Short mmCIF file of N, CA and C in Angstrom, two decimals:
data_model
loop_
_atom_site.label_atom_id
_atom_site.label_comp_id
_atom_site.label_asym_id
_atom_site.label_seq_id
_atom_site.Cartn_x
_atom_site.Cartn_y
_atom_site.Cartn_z
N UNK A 445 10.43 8.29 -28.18
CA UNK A 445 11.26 7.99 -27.02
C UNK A 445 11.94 6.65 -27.25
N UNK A 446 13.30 6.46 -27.09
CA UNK A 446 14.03 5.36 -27.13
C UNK A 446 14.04 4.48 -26.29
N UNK A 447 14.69 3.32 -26.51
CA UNK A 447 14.37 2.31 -24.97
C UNK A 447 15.25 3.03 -24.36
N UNK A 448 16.65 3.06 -24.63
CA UNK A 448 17.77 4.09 -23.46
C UNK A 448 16.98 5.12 -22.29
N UNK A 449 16.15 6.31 -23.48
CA UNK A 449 15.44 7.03 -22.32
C UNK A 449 14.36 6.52 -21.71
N UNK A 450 13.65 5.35 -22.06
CA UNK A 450 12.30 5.01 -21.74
C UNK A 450 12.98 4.47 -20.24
N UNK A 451 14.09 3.50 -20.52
CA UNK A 451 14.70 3.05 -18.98
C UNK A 451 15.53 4.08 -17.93
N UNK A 452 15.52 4.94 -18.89
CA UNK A 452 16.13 6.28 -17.98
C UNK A 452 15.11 6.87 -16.76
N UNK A 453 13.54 6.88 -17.28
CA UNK A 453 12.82 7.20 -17.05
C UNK A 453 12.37 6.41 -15.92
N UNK A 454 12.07 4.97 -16.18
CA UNK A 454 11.38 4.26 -15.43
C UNK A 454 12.73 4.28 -14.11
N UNK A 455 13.98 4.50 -14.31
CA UNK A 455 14.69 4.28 -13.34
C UNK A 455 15.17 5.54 -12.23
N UNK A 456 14.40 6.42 -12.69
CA UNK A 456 14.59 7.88 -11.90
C UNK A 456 12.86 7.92 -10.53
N UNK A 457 13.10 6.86 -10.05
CA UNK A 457 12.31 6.50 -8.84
C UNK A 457 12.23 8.14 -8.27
N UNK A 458 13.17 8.83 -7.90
CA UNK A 458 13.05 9.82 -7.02
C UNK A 458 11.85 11.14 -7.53
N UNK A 459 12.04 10.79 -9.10
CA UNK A 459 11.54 12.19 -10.17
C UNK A 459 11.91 13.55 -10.39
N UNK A 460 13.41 13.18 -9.85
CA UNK A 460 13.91 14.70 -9.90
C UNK A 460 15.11 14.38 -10.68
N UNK A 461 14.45 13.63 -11.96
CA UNK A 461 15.21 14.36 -13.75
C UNK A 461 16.56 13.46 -13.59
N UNK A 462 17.08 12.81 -12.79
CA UNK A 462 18.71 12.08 -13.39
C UNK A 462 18.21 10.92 -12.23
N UNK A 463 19.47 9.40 -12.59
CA UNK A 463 19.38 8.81 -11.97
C UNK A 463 20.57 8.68 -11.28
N UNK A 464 20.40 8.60 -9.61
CA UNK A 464 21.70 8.38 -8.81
C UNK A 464 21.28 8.18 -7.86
N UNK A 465 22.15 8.06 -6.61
CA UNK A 465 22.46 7.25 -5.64
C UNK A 465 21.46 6.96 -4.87
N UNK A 466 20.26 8.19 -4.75
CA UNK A 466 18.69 8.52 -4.34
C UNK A 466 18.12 7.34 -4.91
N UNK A 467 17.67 6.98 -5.93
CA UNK A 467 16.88 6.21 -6.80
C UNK A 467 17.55 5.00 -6.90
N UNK A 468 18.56 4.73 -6.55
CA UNK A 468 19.50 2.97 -6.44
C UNK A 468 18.68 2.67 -4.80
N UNK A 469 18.77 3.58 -4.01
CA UNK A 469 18.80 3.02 -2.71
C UNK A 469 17.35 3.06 -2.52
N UNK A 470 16.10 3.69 -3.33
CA UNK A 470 14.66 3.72 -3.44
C UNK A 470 14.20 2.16 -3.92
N UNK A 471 15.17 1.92 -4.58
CA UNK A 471 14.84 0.49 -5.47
C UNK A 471 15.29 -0.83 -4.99
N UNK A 472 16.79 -0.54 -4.35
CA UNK A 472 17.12 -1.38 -3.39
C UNK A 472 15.99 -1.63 -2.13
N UNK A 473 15.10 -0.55 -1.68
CA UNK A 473 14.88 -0.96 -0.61
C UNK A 473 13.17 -1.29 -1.10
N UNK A 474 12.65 -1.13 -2.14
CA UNK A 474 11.35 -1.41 -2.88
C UNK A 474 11.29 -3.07 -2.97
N UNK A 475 12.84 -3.66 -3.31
CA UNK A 475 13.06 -5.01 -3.93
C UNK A 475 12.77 -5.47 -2.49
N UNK A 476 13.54 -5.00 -1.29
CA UNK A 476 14.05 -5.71 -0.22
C UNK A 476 12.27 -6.19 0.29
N UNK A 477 11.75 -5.25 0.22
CA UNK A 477 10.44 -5.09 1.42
C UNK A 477 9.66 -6.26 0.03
N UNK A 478 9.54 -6.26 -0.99
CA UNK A 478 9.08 -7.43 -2.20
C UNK A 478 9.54 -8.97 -1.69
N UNK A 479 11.11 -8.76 -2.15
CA UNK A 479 11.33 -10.18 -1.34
C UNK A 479 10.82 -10.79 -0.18
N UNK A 480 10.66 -9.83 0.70
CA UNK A 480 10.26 -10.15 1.92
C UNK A 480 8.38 -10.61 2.06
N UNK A 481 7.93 -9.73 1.02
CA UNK A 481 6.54 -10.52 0.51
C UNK A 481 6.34 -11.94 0.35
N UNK A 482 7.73 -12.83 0.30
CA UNK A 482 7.53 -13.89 -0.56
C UNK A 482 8.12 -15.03 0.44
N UNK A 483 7.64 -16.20 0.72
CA UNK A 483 6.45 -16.34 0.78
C UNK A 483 5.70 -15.99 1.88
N UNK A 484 4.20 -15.61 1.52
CA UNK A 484 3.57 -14.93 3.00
C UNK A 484 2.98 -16.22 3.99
N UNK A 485 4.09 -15.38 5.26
CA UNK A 485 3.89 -16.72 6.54
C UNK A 485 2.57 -17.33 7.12
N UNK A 486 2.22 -18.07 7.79
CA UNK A 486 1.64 -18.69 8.10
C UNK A 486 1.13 -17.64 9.08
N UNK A 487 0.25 -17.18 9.48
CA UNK A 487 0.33 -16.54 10.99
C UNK A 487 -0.09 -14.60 10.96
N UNK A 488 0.35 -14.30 9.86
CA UNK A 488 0.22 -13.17 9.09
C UNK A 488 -1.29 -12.62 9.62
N UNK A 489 -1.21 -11.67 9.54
CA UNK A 489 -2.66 -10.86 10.26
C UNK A 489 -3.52 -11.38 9.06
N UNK A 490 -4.68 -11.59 9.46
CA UNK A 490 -5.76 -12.66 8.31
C UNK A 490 -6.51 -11.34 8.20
N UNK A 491 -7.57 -11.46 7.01
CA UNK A 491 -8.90 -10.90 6.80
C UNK A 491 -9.58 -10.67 7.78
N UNK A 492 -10.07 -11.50 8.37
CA UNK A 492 -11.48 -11.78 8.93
C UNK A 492 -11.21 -11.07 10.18
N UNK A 493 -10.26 -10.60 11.30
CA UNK A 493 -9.89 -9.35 12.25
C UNK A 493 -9.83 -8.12 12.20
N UNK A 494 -10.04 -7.84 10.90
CA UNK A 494 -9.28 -6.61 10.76
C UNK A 494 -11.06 -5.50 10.05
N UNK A 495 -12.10 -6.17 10.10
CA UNK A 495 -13.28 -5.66 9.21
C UNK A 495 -13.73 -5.97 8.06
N UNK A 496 -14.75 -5.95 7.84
CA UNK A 496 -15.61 -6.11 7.09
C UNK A 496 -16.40 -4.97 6.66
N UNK A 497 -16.30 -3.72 6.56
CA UNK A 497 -17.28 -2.46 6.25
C UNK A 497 -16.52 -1.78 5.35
N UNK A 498 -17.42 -1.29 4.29
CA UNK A 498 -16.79 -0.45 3.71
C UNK A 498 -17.33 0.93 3.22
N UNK A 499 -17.03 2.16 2.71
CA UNK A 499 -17.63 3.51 2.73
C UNK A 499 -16.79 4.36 1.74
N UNK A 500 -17.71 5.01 0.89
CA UNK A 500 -16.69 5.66 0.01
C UNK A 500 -15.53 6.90 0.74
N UNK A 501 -14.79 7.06 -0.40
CA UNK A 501 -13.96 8.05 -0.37
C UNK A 501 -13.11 8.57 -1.57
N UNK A 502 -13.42 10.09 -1.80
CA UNK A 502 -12.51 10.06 -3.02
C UNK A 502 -13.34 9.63 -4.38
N UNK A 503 -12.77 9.72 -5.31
CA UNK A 503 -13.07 9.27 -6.40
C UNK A 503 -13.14 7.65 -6.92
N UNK A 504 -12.06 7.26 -6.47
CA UNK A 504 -11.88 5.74 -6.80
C UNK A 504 -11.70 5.15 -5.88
N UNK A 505 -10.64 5.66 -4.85
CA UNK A 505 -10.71 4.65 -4.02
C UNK A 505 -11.68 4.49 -2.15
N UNK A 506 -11.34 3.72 -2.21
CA UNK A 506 -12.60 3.40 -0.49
C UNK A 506 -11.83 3.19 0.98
N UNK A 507 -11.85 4.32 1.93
CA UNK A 507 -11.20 3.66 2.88
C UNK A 507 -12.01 3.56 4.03
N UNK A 508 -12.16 2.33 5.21
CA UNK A 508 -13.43 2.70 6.09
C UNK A 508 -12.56 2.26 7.44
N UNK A 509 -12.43 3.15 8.34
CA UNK A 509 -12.13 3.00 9.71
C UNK A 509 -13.55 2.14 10.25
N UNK A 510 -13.10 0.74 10.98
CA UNK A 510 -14.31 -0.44 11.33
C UNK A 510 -13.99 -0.49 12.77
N UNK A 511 -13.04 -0.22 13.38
CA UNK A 511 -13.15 0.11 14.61
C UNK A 511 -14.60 0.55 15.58
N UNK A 512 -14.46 -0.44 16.75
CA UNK A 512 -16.13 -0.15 17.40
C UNK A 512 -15.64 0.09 18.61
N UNK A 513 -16.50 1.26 19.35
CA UNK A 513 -16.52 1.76 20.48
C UNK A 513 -15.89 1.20 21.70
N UNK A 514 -15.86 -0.59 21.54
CA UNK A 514 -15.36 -0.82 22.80
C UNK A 514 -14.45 -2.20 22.06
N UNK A 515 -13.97 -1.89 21.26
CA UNK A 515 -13.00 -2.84 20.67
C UNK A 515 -11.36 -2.14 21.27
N UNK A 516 -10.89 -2.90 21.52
CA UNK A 516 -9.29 -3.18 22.23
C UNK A 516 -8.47 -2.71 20.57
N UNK A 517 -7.34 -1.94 20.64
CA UNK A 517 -6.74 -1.61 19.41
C UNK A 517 -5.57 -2.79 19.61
N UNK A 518 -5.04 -2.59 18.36
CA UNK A 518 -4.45 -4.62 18.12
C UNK A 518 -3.12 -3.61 19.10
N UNK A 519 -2.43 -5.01 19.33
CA UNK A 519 -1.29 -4.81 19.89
C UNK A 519 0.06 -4.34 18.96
N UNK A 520 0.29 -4.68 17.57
CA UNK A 520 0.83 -4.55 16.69
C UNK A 520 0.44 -3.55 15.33
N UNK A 521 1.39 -2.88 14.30
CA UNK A 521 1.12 -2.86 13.18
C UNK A 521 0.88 -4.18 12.69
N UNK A 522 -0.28 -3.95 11.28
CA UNK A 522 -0.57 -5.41 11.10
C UNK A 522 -1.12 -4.67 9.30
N UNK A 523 -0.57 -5.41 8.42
CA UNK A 523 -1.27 -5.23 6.95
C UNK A 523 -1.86 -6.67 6.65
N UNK A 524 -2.35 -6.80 6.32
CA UNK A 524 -3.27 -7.82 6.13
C UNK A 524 -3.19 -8.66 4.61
N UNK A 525 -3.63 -9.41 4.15
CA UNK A 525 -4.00 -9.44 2.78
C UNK A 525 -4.74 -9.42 1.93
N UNK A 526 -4.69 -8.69 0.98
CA UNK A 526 -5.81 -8.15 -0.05
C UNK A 526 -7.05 -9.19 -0.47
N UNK A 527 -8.23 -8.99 -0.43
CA UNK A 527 -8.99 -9.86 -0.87
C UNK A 527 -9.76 -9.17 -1.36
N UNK A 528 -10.56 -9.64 -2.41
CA UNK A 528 -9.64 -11.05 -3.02
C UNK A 528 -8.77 -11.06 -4.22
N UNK A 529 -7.86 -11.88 -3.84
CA UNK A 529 -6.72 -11.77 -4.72
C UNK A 529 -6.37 -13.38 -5.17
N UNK A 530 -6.07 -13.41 -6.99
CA UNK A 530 -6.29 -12.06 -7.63
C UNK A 530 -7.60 -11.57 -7.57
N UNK A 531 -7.93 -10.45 -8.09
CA UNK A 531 -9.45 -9.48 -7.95
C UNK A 531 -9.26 -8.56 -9.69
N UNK A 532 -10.79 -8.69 -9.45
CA UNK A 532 -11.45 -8.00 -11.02
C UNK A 532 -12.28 -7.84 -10.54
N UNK A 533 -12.04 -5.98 -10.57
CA UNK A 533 -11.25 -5.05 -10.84
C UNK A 533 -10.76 -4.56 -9.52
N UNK A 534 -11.45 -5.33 -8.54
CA UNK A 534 -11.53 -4.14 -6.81
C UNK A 534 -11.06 -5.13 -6.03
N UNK A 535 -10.04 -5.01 -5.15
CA UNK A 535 -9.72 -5.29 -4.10
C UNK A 535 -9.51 -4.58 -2.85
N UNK A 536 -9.62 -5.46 -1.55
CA UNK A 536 -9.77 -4.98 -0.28
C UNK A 536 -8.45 -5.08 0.19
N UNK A 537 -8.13 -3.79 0.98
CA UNK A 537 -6.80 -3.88 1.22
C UNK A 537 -6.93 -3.66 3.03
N UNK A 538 -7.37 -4.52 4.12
CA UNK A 538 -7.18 -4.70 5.68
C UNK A 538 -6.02 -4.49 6.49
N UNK A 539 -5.79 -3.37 7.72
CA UNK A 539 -4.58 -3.10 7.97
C UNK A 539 -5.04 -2.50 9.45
N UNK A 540 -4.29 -2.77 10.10
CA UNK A 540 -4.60 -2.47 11.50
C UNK A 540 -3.24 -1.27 12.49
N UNK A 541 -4.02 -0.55 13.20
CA UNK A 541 -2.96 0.38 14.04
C UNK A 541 -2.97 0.19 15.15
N UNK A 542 -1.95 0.29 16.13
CA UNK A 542 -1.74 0.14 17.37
C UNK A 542 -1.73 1.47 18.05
N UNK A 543 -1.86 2.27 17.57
CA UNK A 543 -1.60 3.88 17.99
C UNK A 543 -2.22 4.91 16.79
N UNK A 544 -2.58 5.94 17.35
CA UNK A 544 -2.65 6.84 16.10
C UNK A 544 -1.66 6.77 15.25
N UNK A 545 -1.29 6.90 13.97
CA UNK A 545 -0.48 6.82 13.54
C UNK A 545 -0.50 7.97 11.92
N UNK A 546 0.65 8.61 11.92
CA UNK A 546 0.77 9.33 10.48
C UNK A 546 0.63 7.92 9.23
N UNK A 547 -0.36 8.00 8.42
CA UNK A 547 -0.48 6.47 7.40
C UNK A 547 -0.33 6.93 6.04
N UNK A 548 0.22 5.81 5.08
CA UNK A 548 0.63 6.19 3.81
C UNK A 548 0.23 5.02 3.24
N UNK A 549 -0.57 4.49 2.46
CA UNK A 549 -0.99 3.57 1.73
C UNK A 549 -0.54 3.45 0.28
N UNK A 550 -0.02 3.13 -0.40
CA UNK A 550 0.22 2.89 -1.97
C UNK A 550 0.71 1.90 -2.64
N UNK A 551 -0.43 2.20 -4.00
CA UNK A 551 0.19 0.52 -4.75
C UNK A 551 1.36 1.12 -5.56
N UNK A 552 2.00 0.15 -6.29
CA UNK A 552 3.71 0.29 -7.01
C UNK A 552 2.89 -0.73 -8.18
N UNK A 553 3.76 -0.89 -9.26
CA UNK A 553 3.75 -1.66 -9.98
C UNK A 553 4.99 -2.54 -9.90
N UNK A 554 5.09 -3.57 -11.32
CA UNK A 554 6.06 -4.35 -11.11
C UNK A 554 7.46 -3.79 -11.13
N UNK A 555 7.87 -2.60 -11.86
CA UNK A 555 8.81 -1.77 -11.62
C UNK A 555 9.07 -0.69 -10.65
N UNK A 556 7.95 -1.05 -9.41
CA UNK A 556 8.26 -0.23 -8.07
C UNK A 556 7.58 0.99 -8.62
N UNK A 557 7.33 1.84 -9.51
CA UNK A 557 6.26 3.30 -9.63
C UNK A 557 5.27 2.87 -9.24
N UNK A 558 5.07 4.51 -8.83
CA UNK A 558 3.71 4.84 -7.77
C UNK A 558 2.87 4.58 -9.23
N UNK A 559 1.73 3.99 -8.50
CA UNK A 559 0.19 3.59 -9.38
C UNK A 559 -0.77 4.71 -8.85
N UNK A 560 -1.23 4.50 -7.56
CA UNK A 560 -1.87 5.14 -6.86
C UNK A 560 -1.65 5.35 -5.40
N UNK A 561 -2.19 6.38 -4.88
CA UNK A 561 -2.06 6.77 -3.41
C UNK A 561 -3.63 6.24 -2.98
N UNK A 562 -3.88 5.53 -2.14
CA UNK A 562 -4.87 5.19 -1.20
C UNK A 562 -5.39 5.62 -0.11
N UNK A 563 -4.44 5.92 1.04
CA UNK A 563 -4.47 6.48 1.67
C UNK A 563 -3.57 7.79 1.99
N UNK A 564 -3.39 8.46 2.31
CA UNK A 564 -2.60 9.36 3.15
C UNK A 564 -2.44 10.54 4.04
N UNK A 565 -2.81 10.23 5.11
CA UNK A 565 -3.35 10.85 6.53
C UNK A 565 -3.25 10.45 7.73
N UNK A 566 -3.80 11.10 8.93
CA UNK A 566 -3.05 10.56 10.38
C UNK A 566 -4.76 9.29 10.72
N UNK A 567 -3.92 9.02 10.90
CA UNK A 567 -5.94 7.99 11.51
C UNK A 567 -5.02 7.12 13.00
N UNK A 568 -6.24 6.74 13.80
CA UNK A 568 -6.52 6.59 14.95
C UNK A 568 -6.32 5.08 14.79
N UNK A 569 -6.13 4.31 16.35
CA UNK A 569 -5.77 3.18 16.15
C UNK A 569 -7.09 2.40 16.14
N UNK A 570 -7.16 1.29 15.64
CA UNK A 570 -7.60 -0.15 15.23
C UNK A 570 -7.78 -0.40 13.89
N UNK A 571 -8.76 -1.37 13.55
CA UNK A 571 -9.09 -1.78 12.24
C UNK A 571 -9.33 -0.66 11.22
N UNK A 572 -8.62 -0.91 9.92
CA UNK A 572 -8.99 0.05 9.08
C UNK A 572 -8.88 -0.84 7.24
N UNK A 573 -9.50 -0.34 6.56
CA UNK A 573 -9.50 -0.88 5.47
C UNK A 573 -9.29 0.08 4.22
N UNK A 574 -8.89 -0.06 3.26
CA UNK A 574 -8.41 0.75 2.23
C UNK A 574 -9.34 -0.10 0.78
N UNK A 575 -10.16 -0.04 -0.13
CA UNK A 575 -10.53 -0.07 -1.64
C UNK A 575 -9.38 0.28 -2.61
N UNK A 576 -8.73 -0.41 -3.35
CA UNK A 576 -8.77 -0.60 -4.38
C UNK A 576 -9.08 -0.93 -6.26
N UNK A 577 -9.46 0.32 -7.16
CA UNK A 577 -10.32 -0.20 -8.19
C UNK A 577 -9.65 -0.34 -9.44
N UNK A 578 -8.27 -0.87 -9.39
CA UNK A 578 -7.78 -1.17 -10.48
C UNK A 578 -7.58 -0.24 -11.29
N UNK A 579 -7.65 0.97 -10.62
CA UNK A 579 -7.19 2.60 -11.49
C UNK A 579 -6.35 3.28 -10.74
N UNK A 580 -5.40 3.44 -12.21
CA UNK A 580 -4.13 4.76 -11.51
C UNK A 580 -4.61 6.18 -11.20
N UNK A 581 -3.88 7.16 -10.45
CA UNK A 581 -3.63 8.32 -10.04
C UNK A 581 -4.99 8.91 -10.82
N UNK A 582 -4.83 9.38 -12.12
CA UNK A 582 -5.92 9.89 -12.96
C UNK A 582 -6.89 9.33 -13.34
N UNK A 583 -7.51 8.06 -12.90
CA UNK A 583 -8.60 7.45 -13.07
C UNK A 583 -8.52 6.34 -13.93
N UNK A 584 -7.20 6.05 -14.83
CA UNK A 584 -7.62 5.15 -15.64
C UNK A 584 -7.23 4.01 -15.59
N UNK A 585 -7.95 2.90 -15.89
CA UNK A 585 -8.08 1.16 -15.40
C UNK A 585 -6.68 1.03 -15.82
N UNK A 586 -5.67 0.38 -14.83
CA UNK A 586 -3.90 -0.09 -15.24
C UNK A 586 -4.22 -1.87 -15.90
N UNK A 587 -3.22 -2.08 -16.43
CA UNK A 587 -2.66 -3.67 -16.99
C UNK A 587 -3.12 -4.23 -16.24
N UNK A 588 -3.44 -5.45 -16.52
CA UNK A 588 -3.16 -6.95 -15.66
C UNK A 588 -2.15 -6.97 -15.17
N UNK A 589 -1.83 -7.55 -14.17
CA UNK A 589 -0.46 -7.75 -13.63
C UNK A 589 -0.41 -8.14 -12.25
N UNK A 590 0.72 -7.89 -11.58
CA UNK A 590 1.29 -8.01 -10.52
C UNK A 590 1.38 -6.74 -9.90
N UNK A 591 0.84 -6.37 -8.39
CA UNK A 591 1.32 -5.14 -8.38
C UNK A 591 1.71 -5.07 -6.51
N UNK A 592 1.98 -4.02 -6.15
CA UNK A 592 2.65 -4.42 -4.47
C UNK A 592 1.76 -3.69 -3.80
N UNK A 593 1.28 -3.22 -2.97
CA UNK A 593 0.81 -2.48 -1.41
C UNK A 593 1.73 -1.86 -0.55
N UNK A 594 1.96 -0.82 -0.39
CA UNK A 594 2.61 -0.68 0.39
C UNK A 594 2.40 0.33 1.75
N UNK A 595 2.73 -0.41 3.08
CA UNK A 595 1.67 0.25 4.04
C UNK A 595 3.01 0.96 5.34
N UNK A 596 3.51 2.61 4.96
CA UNK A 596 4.21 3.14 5.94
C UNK A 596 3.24 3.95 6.99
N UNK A 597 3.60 3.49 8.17
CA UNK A 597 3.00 3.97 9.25
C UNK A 597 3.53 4.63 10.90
N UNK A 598 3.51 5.56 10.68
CA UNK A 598 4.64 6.53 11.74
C UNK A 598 3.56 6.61 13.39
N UNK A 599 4.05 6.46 14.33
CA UNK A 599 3.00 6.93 15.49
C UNK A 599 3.37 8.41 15.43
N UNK A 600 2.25 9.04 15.70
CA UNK A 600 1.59 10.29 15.83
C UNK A 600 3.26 10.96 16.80
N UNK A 601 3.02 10.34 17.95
CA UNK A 601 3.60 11.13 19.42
C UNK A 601 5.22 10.53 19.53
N UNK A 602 5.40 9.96 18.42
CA UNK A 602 6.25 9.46 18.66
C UNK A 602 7.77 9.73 17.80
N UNK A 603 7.48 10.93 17.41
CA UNK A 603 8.42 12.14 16.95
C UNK A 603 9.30 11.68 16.08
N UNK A 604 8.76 10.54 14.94
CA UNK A 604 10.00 10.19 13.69
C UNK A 604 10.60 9.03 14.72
N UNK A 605 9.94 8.28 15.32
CA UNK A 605 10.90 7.51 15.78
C UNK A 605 10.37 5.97 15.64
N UNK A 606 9.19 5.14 15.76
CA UNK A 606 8.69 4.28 15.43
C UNK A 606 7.74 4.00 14.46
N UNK A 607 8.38 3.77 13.62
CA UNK A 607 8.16 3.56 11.55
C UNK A 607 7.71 1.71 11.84
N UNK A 608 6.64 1.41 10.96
CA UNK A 608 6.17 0.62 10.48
C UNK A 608 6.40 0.78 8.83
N UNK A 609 7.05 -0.28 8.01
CA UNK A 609 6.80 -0.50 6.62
C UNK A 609 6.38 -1.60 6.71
N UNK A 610 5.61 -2.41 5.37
CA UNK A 610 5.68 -3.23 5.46
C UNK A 610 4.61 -3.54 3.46
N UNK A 611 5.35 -4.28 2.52
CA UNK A 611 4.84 -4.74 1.25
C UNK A 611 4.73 -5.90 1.12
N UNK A 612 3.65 -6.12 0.32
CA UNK A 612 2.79 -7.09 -0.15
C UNK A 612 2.52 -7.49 -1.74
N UNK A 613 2.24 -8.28 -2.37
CA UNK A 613 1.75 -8.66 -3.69
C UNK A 613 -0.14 -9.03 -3.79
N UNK A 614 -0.25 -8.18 -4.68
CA UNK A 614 -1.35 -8.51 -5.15
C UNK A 614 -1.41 -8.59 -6.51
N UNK A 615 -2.65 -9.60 -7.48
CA UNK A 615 -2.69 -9.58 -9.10
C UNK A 615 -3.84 -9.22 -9.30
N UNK A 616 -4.12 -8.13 -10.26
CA UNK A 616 -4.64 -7.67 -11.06
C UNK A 616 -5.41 -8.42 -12.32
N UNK A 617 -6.46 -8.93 -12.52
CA UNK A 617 -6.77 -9.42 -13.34
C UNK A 617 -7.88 -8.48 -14.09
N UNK A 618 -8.34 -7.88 -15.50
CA UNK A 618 -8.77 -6.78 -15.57
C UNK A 618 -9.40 -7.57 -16.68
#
């Protein structure tokens, strides 16, 4: 494989075989929600609100709804930040719902491809946490590096109409 097709490849974001206007505006908006990672504000939903429990799931990765019986669901979408970061090999990924919500969890690498899916399912509102183990899709340990989070979150009842995105940076140290 040549570099020509190797960048052909890495630049067909959509995966349906050519690159165009689909995959400019996938990447445009991958960069936008990155930039916007940088720098993370002061004020930002912290660790320490969002849980502390964790429970398997899956093969690699861990997700644990910490929500308690008479806990108040946050007022906001809220993603949190990964700890600890950087992390070798596992990091915690904290994220909170205001509503049931349809949820999509996934890391990207530094060229925006999917690494892995974390989550993806409807879950109930409050605290929730997602595992990370430094392995792609098929199990196997990825590079060192830099890599993003990315947390889309739809309310249940709320028919395609109130979307939460929101990306993050985390490093990989392996």
């Amino acid at each position: 494989v040549g570099l020509g097709e190797a960048a052909r490849a890495a630049a067909d974001v959509s995966g349906d075989g050519d690159v165009d206007t689909q995959d400019a505006q996938l990447i445009r908006n991958f960069v936008e929600d990155v930039i916007a990672c940088f720098p993370v504000e002061p004020g930002c939903a912290g660790n320490a609100d969002l849980g502390q429990t964790a429970a398997s799931q899956g093969n690699h990765a861990t997700h644990t709804d910490t929500a308690e019986a008479d806990d108040a669901p946050p007022q906001t979408y809220q993603l949190g930040s990964s700890y600890p970061n950087p992390s070798n090999p596992s990091t915690q990924i904290p994220y909170a719902l205001p509503e049931r919500s349809r949820v999509r969890l996934v890391i990207y690498n530094a060229l925006g491809q999917r690494v892995r899916t974390l989550v993806d399912r409807e879950q109930g509102a409050g605290p929730h946490r997602a595992r990370w183990d430094g392995r792609a899709e098929d199990g196997r340990p990825v590079a060192s590096g830099v890599y993003f989070y990315r947390l889309e979150a739809e309310a249940s009842g709320s028919g395609g109409g109130r979307m939460f995105v929101q990306t993050r940076p985390l490093t990989l140290v392996q």
